[in-house]
N, CA and C of each residue as an Amber inpcrd file, in Angstrom:
protein
   573
-184.7370000-300.1360000 115.9710000-184.4240000-301.0420000 117.0470000
-183.0140000-300.8140000 117.5620000-182.8010000-301.2790000 118.7510000
-181.5010000-301.1410000 119.4060000-180.5890000-302.3010000 119.0220000
-179.3050000-302.0100000 118.9100000-178.3270000-303.0470000 118.5570000
-178.0310000-303.9600000 119.7420000-178.2100000-303.4570000 120.9610000
-177.9570000-304.2340000 122.1690000-179.0870000-303.9740000 123.1570000
-179.8900000-305.0000000 123.4010000-181.0270000-304.8380000 124.3010000
-181.4680000-306.1940000 124.8400000-182.1210000-306.1470000 125.9800000
-182.7650000-307.3270000 126.5430000-184.2350000-306.9810000 126.7100000
-185.0940000-307.8780000 126.2660000-186.5350000-307.7080000 126.4140000
-187.0120000-308.6940000 127.4630000-187.7390000-308.1910000 128.4520000
-188.3630000-309.0440000 129.4490000-189.8750000-308.8730000 129.3400000
-190.5830000-309.9650000 129.2680000-192.0320000-309.9210000 129.2530000
-192.5120000-310.5500000 130.5470000-193.0730000-309.7200000 131.4100000
-193.5100000-310.1740000 132.7260000-195.0020000-310.4470000 132.6890000
-195.3510000-311.7110000 132.5740000-196.7480000-312.1160000 132.5500000
-196.9230000-313.3140000 133.4500000-197.5760000-314.3350000 132.9380000
-197.7500000-315.5680000 133.7050000-196.3930000-316.0900000 134.1490000
-195.4260000-316.0070000 133.2640000-194.0280000-316.3420000 133.5650000
-193.1890000-315.1540000 133.1620000-191.9540000-315.4170000 132.7510000
-191.1020000-314.3570000 132.2190000-190.5720000-314.8260000 130.8750000
-190.9650000-314.1090000 129.8460000-190.3900000-314.3390000 128.5290000
-189.2480000-313.3680000 128.3470000-188.2890000-313.7260000 127.5240000
-187.1720000-312.8110000 127.3230000-186.4880000-313.0650000 125.9990000
-185.7990000-312.0400000 125.5460000-185.0010000-312.1360000 124.3270000
-183.7950000-311.2290000 124.5050000-182.6770000-311.6490000 123.9320000
-181.4460000-310.8710000 124.0130000-181.0000000-310.5360000 122.5920000
-180.8150000-309.2480000 122.3390000-180.2730000-308.7960000 121.0640000
-178.8800000-308.2550000 121.3480000-177.8930000-308.8200000 120.6600000
-176.4990000-308.4420000 120.8560000-175.8890000-308.1370000 119.4830000
-175.3210000-306.9660000 119.3520000-174.7570000-306.5290000 118.0730000
-175.7790000-306.6420000 116.9370000-177.0250000-306.3330000 117.2440000
-178.0820000-306.3310000 116.2430000-178.6420000-307.6920000 115.8810000
-178.2100000-308.7320000 116.5780000-178.6810000-310.0860000 116.2570000
-179.3090000-310.7360000 117.4810000-180.3770000-311.4750000 117.2390000
-181.0210000-312.2180000 118.3130000-180.0850000-313.3260000 118.7710000
-179.8180000-313.3730000 120.0460000-178.9610000-314.4050000 120.6130000
-179.8110000-315.6510000 120.8580000-179.4570000-316.7350000 120.1920000
-180.2360000-317.9750000 120.3150000-179.5290000-319.0120000 121.1680000
-178.2210000-319.0120000 121.1930000-177.4680000-319.9860000 121.9710000
-177.2530000-321.2830000 121.2200000-176.4340000-322.1540000 121.7790000
-176.0620000-323.4120000 121.1320000-177.2510000-324.3420000 120.9240000
-178.2440000-324.2720000 121.8060000-179.3920000-325.1820000 121.7250000
-180.7190000-324.4480000 121.5580000-180.6650000-323.1500000 121.2800000
-181.8740000-322.3660000 121.0600000-182.5510000-321.8840000 122.3340000
-181.8840000-321.9860000 123.4770000-182.4970000-321.6040000 124.7420000
-181.9020000-320.3440000 125.3640000-181.1050000-319.5970000 124.6280000
-180.5310000-318.3690000 125.1930000-181.6530000-317.4150000 125.5750000
-181.4730000-316.7280000 126.6560000-182.4600000-315.7400000 127.0750000
-183.5040000-316.2530000 128.0350000-183.3110000-317.3900000 128.6360000
-184.2690000-317.9110000 129.6230000-184.0390000-317.2210000 130.9580000
-184.1850000-315.9110000 130.9530000-183.9160000-315.1050000 132.1430000
-184.8350000-315.4980000 133.2940000-186.0760000-315.7800000 133.0000000
-187.0330000-316.1460000 134.0480000-186.6850000-317.4260000 134.7640000
-185.8710000-318.2600000 134.1240000-185.4960000-319.5310000 134.7350000
-184.1090000-319.4900000 135.3670000-183.5120000-318.2980000 135.4510000
-182.2580000-318.1890000 136.1840000-182.5690000-318.3100000 137.6700000
-181.6470000-318.8720000 138.4090000-181.8760000-319.0740000 139.8370000
-181.5840000-317.7670000 140.5660000-182.6010000-317.2410000 141.1900000
-182.4720000-316.0020000 141.9390000-182.0770000-316.2890000 143.3860000
-182.6580000-317.3370000 143.9560000-182.3770000-317.6590000 145.3510000
-182.2830000-319.1700000 145.5080000-181.1190000-319.6380000 145.9320000
-180.9650000-321.0720000 146.1740000-181.9890000-321.5100000 147.2230000
-182.5790000-322.6880000 146.9960000-183.5840000-323.2340000 147.9080000
-184.7120000-322.2330000 148.1310000-185.0320000-321.4690000 147.0900000
-186.0720000-320.4470000 147.1890000-187.4500000-320.9960000 146.8760000
-188.3000000-320.1290000 146.3890000-189.6950000-320.4880000 146.1040000
-189.7420000-321.6780000 145.1490000-190.5910000-322.6510000 145.4370000
-190.6800000-323.8300000 144.5660000-191.2560000-323.4950000 143.1900000
-190.7670000-324.2110000 142.2040000-191.2980000-324.1030000 140.8480000
-191.5840000-325.5130000 140.3560000-192.7500000-326.0440000 140.7090000
-193.0590000-327.4260000 140.3580000-193.0070000-327.7030000 138.8570000
-193.3130000-326.6800000 138.0450000-193.3170000-326.8910000 136.5890000
-191.9220000-327.1290000 136.0400000-190.8980000-326.5490000 136.6930000
-189.5420000-326.6950000 136.1750000-188.7030000-327.6800000 136.9830000
-189.1000000-327.9140000 138.2310000-188.3080000-328.7820000 139.0950000
-187.0980000-328.0870000 139.6860000-187.0010000-326.7670000 139.5080000
-185.8850000-325.9900000 140.0370000-186.4630000-324.9080000 140.9490000
-186.0320000-324.9010000 142.1810000-186.5420000-323.9060000 143.1230000
-185.7510000-322.6090000 143.0300000-186.4280000-321.5090000 143.3470000
-185.7720000-320.2210000 143.4410000-185.5860000-319.4780000 142.1370000
-186.2990000-319.8740000 141.0670000-186.1110000-319.1760000 139.7910000
-186.7920000-317.8070000 139.8110000-186.2670000-316.8970000 139.0310000
-186.7030000-315.5040000 139.0260000-188.2040000-315.3570000 138.7940000
-188.7740000-316.1210000 137.8780000-190.1890000-315.9050000 137.5630000
-191.1120000-316.2410000 138.7320000-190.6470000-317.0050000 139.6890000
-191.4700000-317.2860000 140.8720000-191.5420000-316.0740000 141.7990000
-190.7430000-315.0430000 141.5120000-190.7220000-313.8380000 142.3330000
-191.3150000-312.6260000 141.6260000-191.0350000-312.4470000 140.3370000
-191.4060000-311.1800000 139.6940000-192.3520000-311.3110000 138.5070000
-192.8010000-312.4940000 138.1710000-193.8440000-312.5910000 137.1480000
-195.1700000-312.1910000 137.8020000-196.1840000-311.9400000 136.9900000
-197.4970000-311.6130000 137.5420000-198.0010000-312.7600000 138.4180000
-197.8120000-313.9740000 137.9610000-198.2290000-315.1540000 138.7280000
-197.4430000-315.2530000 140.0250000-196.1320000-315.0240000 139.9520000
-195.2820000-315.0990000 141.1410000-195.6420000-314.0410000 142.1740000
-195.9060000-312.8120000 141.7300000-196.3040000-311.7510000 142.6500000
-197.6310000-312.0930000 143.3100000-198.5850000-312.5840000 142.5380000
-199.8860000-312.9530000 143.1090000-199.7330000-314.0690000 144.1450000
-198.8890000-315.0560000 143.8590000-198.6580000-316.1500000 144.8120000
-198.0110000-315.6190000 146.0920000-197.0350000-314.7300000 145.9470000
-196.3950000-314.1540000 147.1340000-197.3920000-313.3300000 147.9350000
-198.2960000-312.6340000 147.2330000-199.3160000-311.8330000 147.9180000
-200.2550000-312.7400000 148.7130000-200.6830000-313.8390000 148.1080000
-201.5710000-314.7790000 148.8260000-200.8900000-315.2990000 150.0880000
-199.6140000-315.6650000 149.9650000-198.8720000-316.1830000 151.1240000
-198.7090000-315.1150000 152.1980000-198.3920000-313.9040000 151.7810000
-198.1790000-312.8130000 152.7280000-199.4640000-312.4740000 153.4630000
-200.5830000-312.4370000 152.7390000-201.8730000-312.1430000 153.3580000
-202.2400000-313.2410000 154.3610000-202.0200000-314.4920000 154.0000000
-202.3850000-315.5850000 154.9120000-201.5060000-315.5840000 156.1650000
-200.2450000-315.1800000 156.0380000-199.3550000-315.1310000 157.2030000
-199.6140000-313.8980000 158.0630000-200.2030000-312.8730000 157.4820000
-200.4550000-311.6250000 158.2060000-201.9000000-311.5560000 158.6780000
-202.4520000-312.7000000 159.0380000-203.8520000-312.7210000 159.4700000
-204.0450000-311.7240000 160.6030000-205.0890000-310.9600000 160.4750000
-205.3650000-309.9350000 161.4690000-204.8190000-308.5740000 161.0780000
-203.8190000-308.5420000 160.2050000-203.2850000-307.2520000 159.7590000
-204.2630000-306.6220000 158.7700000-204.4460000-305.3250000 158.8990000
-205.3680000-304.6300000 158.0010000-204.7290000-304.4990000 156.6210000
-205.3780000-305.0550000 155.6220000-204.9110000-304.9320000 154.2420000
-206.1040000-305.0570000 153.3120000-206.1240000-304.2410000 152.2910000
-207.1700000-304.3490000 151.2790000-207.1350000-305.7140000 150.5980000
-205.9530000-306.3120000 150.5390000-205.7920000-307.6070000 149.8730000
-206.5020000-308.7220000 150.6280000-206.6660000-308.5620000 151.9340000
-207.3250000-309.5890000 152.7510000-208.7970000-309.7410000 152.3930000
-209.3820000-308.7310000 151.7780000-210.8000000-308.7770000 151.4090000
-211.0390000-309.5230000 150.0980000-209.9710000-309.8870000 149.4160000
-210.0790000-310.5660000 148.1210000-209.9390000-312.0660000 148.3370000
-210.8060000-312.8250000 147.6940000-210.7140000-314.2890000 147.7590000
-209.3090000-314.6980000 147.3190000-208.6020000-315.5010000 148.1190000
-207.1940000-315.8020000 147.8120000-206.9250000-316.2550000 146.3780000
-207.7010000-317.1720000 145.8420000-207.4220000-317.6570000 144.4900000
-207.7510000-316.6320000 143.4070000-208.4890000-315.5900000 143.7790000
-208.8230000-314.5330000 142.8230000-207.8250000-313.3730000 142.8720000
-206.9420000-313.3720000 143.8600000-205.9800000-312.2920000 144.0440000
-204.9670000-312.2580000 142.8970000-204.8140000-311.0890000 142.2760000
-203.9100000-310.9420000 141.1300000-202.8420000-309.8890000 141.4190000
-201.8480000-309.8420000 140.5580000-200.8110000-308.8110000 140.6870000
-201.4220000-307.4210000 140.4950000-202.4290000-307.3190000 139.6580000
-203.1070000-306.0290000 139.4610000-203.7230000-305.5550000 140.7680000
-204.3140000-306.4810000 141.5240000-204.8780000-306.1340000 142.8350000
-203.7960000-305.5780000 143.7570000-202.6210000-306.1760000 143.7040000
-201.5140000-305.7300000 144.5580000-201.1380000-304.2900000 144.2140000
-200.9900000-303.9840000 142.9260000-200.6090000-302.6250000 142.5280000
-201.7170000-301.6200000 142.8400000-202.9750000-302.0270000 142.6720000
-204.0840000-301.1250000 142.9960000-204.1250000-300.8370000 144.4900000
-203.9210000-301.8600000 145.3150000-203.9130000-301.6610000 146.7660000
-202.7240000-300.7900000 147.1800000-201.5840000-301.0050000 146.5510000
-200.4010000-300.1900000 146.8610000-200.6590000-298.7250000 146.5230000
-201.3270000-298.4710000 145.4070000-201.6420000-297.1000000 145.0030000
-202.5680000-296.4200000 146.0060000-203.3410000-297.2150000 146.7410000
-204.2460000-296.6850000 147.7640000-203.5570000-296.5910000 149.1220000
-202.2670000-296.8950000 149.1680000-201.5130000-296.7560000 150.4060000
-201.5090000-297.9790000 151.3100000-201.9650000-299.1150000 150.8140000
-201.9630000-300.3480000 151.6060000-200.5160000-300.7620000 151.8960000
-200.1490000-300.8240000 153.1680000-198.7550000-301.0840000 153.5560000
-198.2610000-302.4460000 153.0880000-199.0860000-303.4650000 153.2130000
-198.6820000-304.8110000 152.8080000-198.4440000-304.8700000 151.2970000
-199.3440000-304.2560000 150.5390000-199.2030000-304.2250000 149.0820000
-197.9880000-303.3970000 148.6710000-197.7610000-302.3000000 149.3670000
-196.5990000-301.4640000 149.0580000-195.3040000-302.2330000 149.2970000
-195.2670000-303.0190000 150.3490000-194.0820000-303.8430000 150.6370000
-193.8710000-304.8790000 149.5300000-194.9480000-305.5120000 149.0430000
-194.8420000-306.4850000 147.9530000-194.3290000-305.8270000 146.6740000
-194.8390000-304.6440000 146.3560000-194.3910000-303.9240000 145.1640000
-192.9130000-303.5430000 145.3070000-192.5320000-303.0690000 146.4850000
-191.1330000-302.7030000 146.7300000-190.2250000-303.9180000 146.5640000
-190.6010000-305.0420000 147.1550000-189.7900000-306.2570000 147.0340000
-189.6830000-306.7210000 145.5870000-190.7910000-306.6770000 144.8650000
-190.8040000-307.0880000 143.4620000-189.8720000-306.2010000 142.6440000
-189.9730000-304.8990000 142.8530000-189.1230000-303.9520000 142.1190000
-187.6600000-304.1470000 142.4840000-187.3800000-304.4120000 143.7480000
-186.0000000-304.6120000 144.1760000-185.4040000-305.8610000 143.5230000
-186.1710000-306.9430000 143.5040000-185.7000000-308.1850000 142.8810000
-185.4880000-307.9690000 141.3830000-186.4300000-307.2820000 140.7470000
-186.3030000-307.0190000 139.3130000-185.1140000-306.0900000 139.0380000
-184.8740000-305.1260000 139.9080000-183.7030000-304.2600000 139.7670000
-182.3990000-305.0420000 139.8490000-182.3330000-305.9950000 140.7790000
-181.1500000-306.8510000 140.8970000-180.9950000-307.7090000 139.6400000
-182.0980000-308.2380000 139.1330000-182.0410000-309.0370000 137.9000000
-181.4980000-308.1870000 136.7460000-181.9180000-306.9330000 136.6670000
-181.4180000-306.0380000 135.6170000-179.9210000-305.7830000 135.7870000
-179.4760000-305.6120000 137.0250000-178.0380000-305.4570000 137.2800000
-177.2920000-306.6930000 136.7760000-177.7940000-307.8680000 137.1060000
-177.1330000-309.1050000 136.6690000-177.0790000-309.1950000 135.1510000
-178.1340000-308.7640000 134.4790000-178.1420000-308.7900000 133.0180000
-177.0650000-307.8740000 132.4370000-176.9310000-306.6760000 132.9910000
-175.9110000-305.7930000 132.4080000-174.5000000-306.2440000 132.7700000
-174.3390000-306.9090000 133.9060000-173.0090000-307.4200000 134.2540000
-172.5590000-308.4930000 133.2670000-173.4910000-309.3130000 132.8260000
-173.1510000-310.4000000 131.9060000-173.1460000-309.9230000 130.4560000
-174.0910000-309.0720000 130.0960000-174.2930000-308.7280000 128.6870000
-173.8500000-307.3130000 128.3030000-173.6530000-306.4270000 129.2640000
-173.3020000-305.0380000 128.9860000-174.2710000-304.4230000 127.9770000
-175.5590000-304.6660000 128.1850000-176.5670000-304.1760000 127.2590000
-176.8610000-302.6940000 127.4890000-177.3480000-302.0290000 126.4670000
-177.6680000-300.6090000 126.5600000-179.0930000-300.3680000 127.0420000
-179.9800000-301.3450000 126.7990000-181.3980000-301.1530000 127.1180000
-181.9900000-302.4330000 127.6870000-182.8320000-302.2600000 128.6840000
-183.6800000-303.3570000 129.1580000-185.1060000-302.8860000 128.9660000
-185.8250000-303.6270000 128.1490000-187.1870000-303.2660000 127.7710000
-188.1160000-304.2360000 128.4890000-189.0970000-303.7100000 129.1980000
-189.9900000-304.5510000 129.9880000-191.4150000-304.3950000 129.4850000
-192.0110000-305.5340000 129.1500000-193.3980000-305.5540000 128.7040000
-194.1690000-306.6130000 129.4550000-195.3330000-306.9390000 128.9420000
-196.1740000-307.9430000 129.5730000-197.1660000-307.3180000 130.5360000
-198.0380000-308.1570000 131.0630000-199.1160000-307.6890000 131.9300000
-198.6420000-306.9290000 133.1550000-197.5570000-307.3720000 133.7750000
-197.0790000-306.7020000 134.9850000-196.5860000-305.2910000 134.6690000
-196.0580000-305.0870000 133.4660000-195.5680000-303.7660000 133.0730000
-196.7050000-302.7500000 132.9760000-197.9350000-303.2390000 132.8790000
-199.0920000-302.3430000 132.8370000-199.2400000-301.5490000 134.1300000
-198.5180000-301.9420000 135.1780000-198.5380000-301.1810000 136.4340000
-197.9580000-299.7870000 136.2300000-197.1670000-299.6240000 135.1670000
-196.6710000-298.3050000 134.7810000-195.6090000-297.7140000 135.6860000
-195.6870000-296.4010000 135.8710000-194.6520000-295.6640000 136.5930000
-194.3580000-296.1880000 138.0000000-195.3630000-296.5750000 138.7800000
-195.0230000-297.0810000 140.1190000-194.0390000-298.2560000 140.0600000
-194.1900000-299.1360000 139.0920000-193.2690000-300.2560000 138.9450000
-191.9300000-299.7820000 138.3690000-191.9750000-299.0460000 137.2640000
-190.7380000-298.6490000 136.5840000-189.8840000-297.7190000 137.4450000
-190.5120000-296.7780000 138.1490000-189.7450000-295.8840000 139.0180000
-189.0420000-296.6740000 140.1170000-189.7500000-297.6450000 140.6970000
-189.1670000-298.4500000 141.7760000-188.0600000-299.3700000 141.2540000
-188.2290000-299.9250000 140.0540000-187.1910000-300.7810000 139.4680000
-185.9480000-299.9510000 139.1620000-186.1390000-298.7700000 138.5900000
-184.9940000-297.9050000 138.2820000-184.2580000-297.4910000 139.5570000
-185.0010000-297.2010000 140.6120000-184.3750000-296.8430000 141.8890000
-183.5820000-298.0230000 142.4450000-184.1500000-299.2150000 142.4000000
-183.4340000-300.4130000 142.8640000-182.1840000-300.6380000 142.0130000
-182.3120000-300.4310000 140.7220000-181.1720000-300.5780000 139.8010000
-180.0470000-299.6280000 140.2010000-180.3990000-298.3540000 140.4450000
-179.3890000-297.3660000 140.8560000-178.7660000-297.7410000 142.2010000
-179.6020000-298.1940000 143.1240000-179.1320000-298.5370000 144.4690000
-178.1570000-299.7180000 144.4570000-178.3880000-300.6840000 143.5780000
-177.5520000-301.8790000 143.5250000-176.4070000-301.7790000 142.5180000
-176.3610000-300.6890000 141.7610000-175.3230000-300.5280000 140.7440000
-173.9810000-300.2610000 141.4180000-172.9270000-300.7860000 140.8340000
-171.6070000-300.5750000 141.4390000-171.1800000-299.1260000 141.3450000
-170.1090000-298.7870000 142.0710000-169.6330000-297.4100000 142.0940000
-168.5050000-297.1680000 141.1000000-168.1780000-298.1670000 140.2840000
-167.0950000-298.0170000 139.3070000-167.4490000-297.0490000 138.1930000
-168.7330000-296.9270000 137.9030000-169.1960000-296.0080000 136.8660000
-170.6740000-295.7360000 137.0930000-171.1550000-294.6930000 136.4500000
-172.5730000-294.3650000 136.5400000-173.3870000-295.3430000 135.6980000
-174.6160000-295.6570000 136.1100000-175.4620000-296.5250000 135.2830000
-175.7750000-295.8590000 133.9450000-175.6360000-296.6120000 132.8640000
-175.9390000-296.0650000 131.5400000-177.0120000-296.8770000 130.8190000
-177.4410000-297.9670000 131.3880000-178.4690000-298.8060000 130.7750000
-179.8460000-298.2070000 131.0560000-180.6470000-298.0610000 130.0160000
-182.0060000-297.5670000 130.2220000-182.9430000-298.7450000 130.5090000
-183.9000000-298.5150000 131.3720000-184.9440000-299.4980000 131.6780000
-186.2510000-298.8370000 131.2900000-186.8750000-299.3620000 130.2390000
-188.0350000-298.6900000 129.6530000-189.1770000-299.6770000 129.3980000
-190.4110000-299.1570000 129.3850000-191.5430000-300.0220000 129.0300000
-191.5350000-300.3270000 127.5330000-192.0350000-301.4970000 127.1900000
-192.1500000-301.8830000 125.7790000-193.1590000-300.9750000 125.0950000
-192.7920000-300.4420000 123.9440000-193.6960000-299.5630000 123.2020000
-194.9040000-300.3160000 122.6640000-194.7370000-301.6160000 122.4280000
-195.8330000-302.4040000 121.8760000-196.7080000-303.0110000 122.9660000
-196.4430000-302.6690000 124.2120000-197.2590000-303.1330000 125.3320000
-197.2800000-304.6420000 125.4480000-198.4460000-305.1790000 125.7580000
-198.5700000-306.6160000 125.9840000-198.4720000-307.4200000 124.6950000
-198.4770000-306.7410000 123.5320000-198.3660000-307.4470000 122.2520000
-196.9190000-307.6240000 121.7940000-195.9510000-307.0940000 122.5320000
-194.5500000-307.1120000 122.0970000-194.0480000-308.5300000 121.8370000
-194.3020000-309.4500000 122.7560000-193.8400000-310.8270000 122.5870000
-194.4720000-311.5010000 121.3870000-195.7590000-311.2780000 121.2100000
-196.4850000-311.8620000 120.0840000-195.9450000-311.3410000 118.7590000
-195.7050000-310.0420000 118.6870000-195.1800000-309.4470000 117.4540000
-193.7590000-309.9490000 117.1950000-192.9690000-310.0690000 118.2370000
-191.6130000-310.5950000 118.0900000-191.6080000-312.0250000 117.5890000
-192.4910000-312.8600000 118.1410000-192.5740000-314.2550000 117.7100000
-193.0130000-314.3430000 116.2500000-193.9800000-313.5200000 115.8700000
-194.4430000-313.5190000 114.4780000-193.3320000-313.0830000 113.5340000
-192.5360000-312.1180000 113.9590000-191.4170000-311.6490000 113.1490000
-190.3950000-312.7680000 112.9440000-190.1290000-313.5290000 114.0060000
-189.1710000-314.6420000 113.8920000-189.6980000-315.7580000 113.0060000
-191.0150000-315.9570000 113.0410000-191.6010000-317.0430000 112.2550000
-191.6520000-316.7040000 110.7640000-191.6270000-315.4150000 110.4530000
-191.6920000-314.9780000 109.0510000-190.4000000-315.3700000 108.3460000
-190.4950000-315.9460000 107.1580000-189.2860000-316.3000000 106.4280000
-188.4330000-315.0640000 106.1280000-187.1530000-315.1980000 106.3280000
-186.2550000-314.0810000 106.0250000-185.9270000-314.1010000 104.5390000
-186.0130000-312.9590000 103.9040000-185.7300000-312.8970000 102.4670000
-184.4920000-312.0930000 102.1920000
């Protein structure tokens, strides 16, 4: 394992963990690492579950991407998109990535925006934590190279010119089970 890393799990929401100097950062009240609940945009997308608008997970979680896709499709009535053929409540982030892979312009724009926002979030994480690695797992990470390549490009584009980027952005080796395995590890008594 890495001595300094941030893990993001992009699924229904955003789960996260911060490892600093080889130790899990828990914070004064046990809530350190709530990256998904950081405010990305003031007065942004509503988050009725939290009561705080504009949080990151409303933009880049699988649920957030699907919601943005539904809104974009409904506002682009008449525009040709593979996403328009899908029943709105059935539309998923996987559908967005599949349509983007087929060259659907609307889906490609959604993927680009998602990657750009996630790239900015990664920049913010390294500015605060100076971490060596950002590991991304969860259902959205299953999109693979199209997502990771775009996030890395956004990261490079938004990185300052004071030095070259040295933080790696990589998929979780344990895939969608990474969060579950991490939680089980924490629950195990330390001997």
